[in-house]
Amino acid sequence: MTSTIIVIHDVILKFLSLLSSIKTQFPQKLESIVTSLRQKHFAWTFYYFSGPYHKEMHKTKLELFRDLKHNIDIEIVEVGIGPGCNFSYYPRCMVTCVDPNPEWRRFLKKTLANAPHVRATLVEQGAEDMAFIADGSVSAVVTTAALCSVQDADAVLLEIKRILKPGGKYYYLEHVCAEHGSFTYWGQTLAKSIWYYTVGYCDLMRHSGEAIARAGFSLVEQRYFHANLFPMFFTNYHLVGVAMK
């Protein structure tokens, strides 16, 4: 009888332990599944439906990367690589792609097949800590439509400044928070929550210009402009610039 009670007791304890484990692990597994689905959705949607955005930004990118074109065999770090939309603007180079979304890997392969002048490696992690890149070792860093989605923009900018060589340049093109009271600002306030959870954790109202200005670069040249991205008019307000270490 005693042995039977002990066995039953052990079974109950194991069952309770299992329930506790499920209770602890299920939210983590659910979060992991949701994150994976979001990453797949964002990568697929951006790759196949962002054509109008790239067309609208083409002239701005030509101007932004004009001096970069003359630096043959330069090493570039691109944060928030996406499918490699900027490769056509680069000279012959080696690109270290830093992005936490593993779904970009298959799209990068497609882009690289048409960009033989670029050699690229993907590091699947956030850019808030790029310890795998040495201090003062990179000539150029690029972000386009990326600062809006990083977890900590200030930390990313400090890392960008750290890895740049003295005189190295940070090239950026970002959509940002519009002027308070404007039609675009009104649209951003309405769309920000849905946009954040459906488009790669993108913050429509991030003040990236101010963050770059206070990051400690020796020279910052930037300008704001209005793009024409209707019907997504709430992403119209943009910032483009170059910051030097």
XYZ file of C-alpha atoms in Angstrom, residues 77-184:
108
model
C 28.892 47.205 -43.094
C 25.194 47.474 -43.861
C 22.797 47.380 -40.933
C 19.300 46.139 -41.742
C 20.327 44.636 -45.050
C 16.950 43.433 -46.292
C 17.309 41.661 -49.636
C 20.356 43.733 -50.622
C 18.561 46.573 -52.395
C 21.618 48.841 -52.231
C 24.077 46.480 -53.906
C 23.540 48.017 -57.341
C 24.804 51.365 -55.973
C 28.020 49.907 -54.539
C 31.429 49.537 -56.183
C 33.304 46.239 -56.092
C 33.267 45.552 -52.384
C 32.884 43.233 -49.432
C 29.687 43.771 -47.431
C 29.057 42.543 -43.904
C 25.279 42.413 -43.573
C 23.971 42.754 -40.019
C 20.308 41.843 -39.612
C 18.430 39.701 -37.061
C 15.983 38.367 -39.662
C 17.247 35.001 -41.018
C 14.613 35.082 -43.775
C 16.718 37.584 -45.742
C 19.314 34.932 -46.512
C 17.408 33.347 -49.408
C 16.504 36.733 -50.887
C 20.105 37.907 -50.579
C 21.193 34.929 -52.665
C 18.843 36.050 -55.436
C 20.185 39.606 -55.329
C 23.819 38.497 -55.233
C 23.268 36.380 -58.339
C 22.790 39.678 -60.204
C 25.505 41.584 -58.341
C 28.823 39.797 -59.072
C 30.772 42.865 -57.914
C 29.577 42.317 -54.323
C 30.759 39.682 -51.862
C 28.516 39.505 -48.826
C 28.170 37.685 -45.540
C 25.091 37.805 -43.325
C 25.400 38.057 -39.550
C 22.010 37.209 -38.063
C 21.802 39.502 -35.069
C 20.921 43.028 -34.035
C 23.379 45.889 -34.490
C 23.197 47.122 -30.896
C 26.316 45.059 -30.159
C 28.657 44.412 -33.098
C 31.515 43.066 -30.997
C 32.521 40.795 -33.897
C 33.742 43.928 -35.735
C 36.916 45.579 -34.420
C 37.153 49.228 -33.407
C 38.043 51.587 -36.248
C 38.146 48.865 -38.895
C 35.444 49.835 -41.407
C 35.476 52.533 -44.078
C 31.726 52.820 -44.593
C 28.497 51.914 -42.816
C 25.078 52.086 -44.457
C 21.495 52.071 -43.200
C 18.458 52.603 -45.412
C 15.022 52.214 -43.830
C 16.669 50.421 -40.913
C 17.007 52.749 -37.907
C 13.224 52.717 -37.655
C 13.271 49.015 -36.762
C 16.250 48.580 -34.439
C 15.528 48.086 -30.747
C 17.898 50.840 -29.555
C 18.861 53.429 -32.166
C 21.280 55.248 -29.852
C 23.191 52.014 -29.135
C 23.340 51.172 -32.851
C 24.702 54.625 -33.711
C 27.388 54.355 -31.025
C 28.403 50.999 -32.493
C 28.496 52.474 -35.993
C 30.788 55.251 -34.786
C 32.966 52.749 -32.926
C 33.627 50.474 -35.906
C 34.274 53.288 -38.391
C 37.846 54.244 -39.195
C 38.825 57.865 -38.514
C 37.409 59.716 -41.503
C 35.061 56.812 -42.253
C 31.525 57.647 -43.326
C 28.060 56.585 -42.293
C 25.541 56.840 -45.145
C 21.865 56.838 -44.238
C 18.407 57.201 -45.760
C 15.565 56.833 -43.267
C 11.870 57.619 -42.978
C 11.292 59.572 -39.782
C 8.681 61.263 -37.645
C 7.004 64.045 -39.617
C 6.546 67.641 -38.527
C 4.099 67.868 -35.643
C 0.624 68.785 -36.856
C 1.242 67.849 -40.490
C -1.001 65.511 -42.484
C 1.812 62.925 -42.549
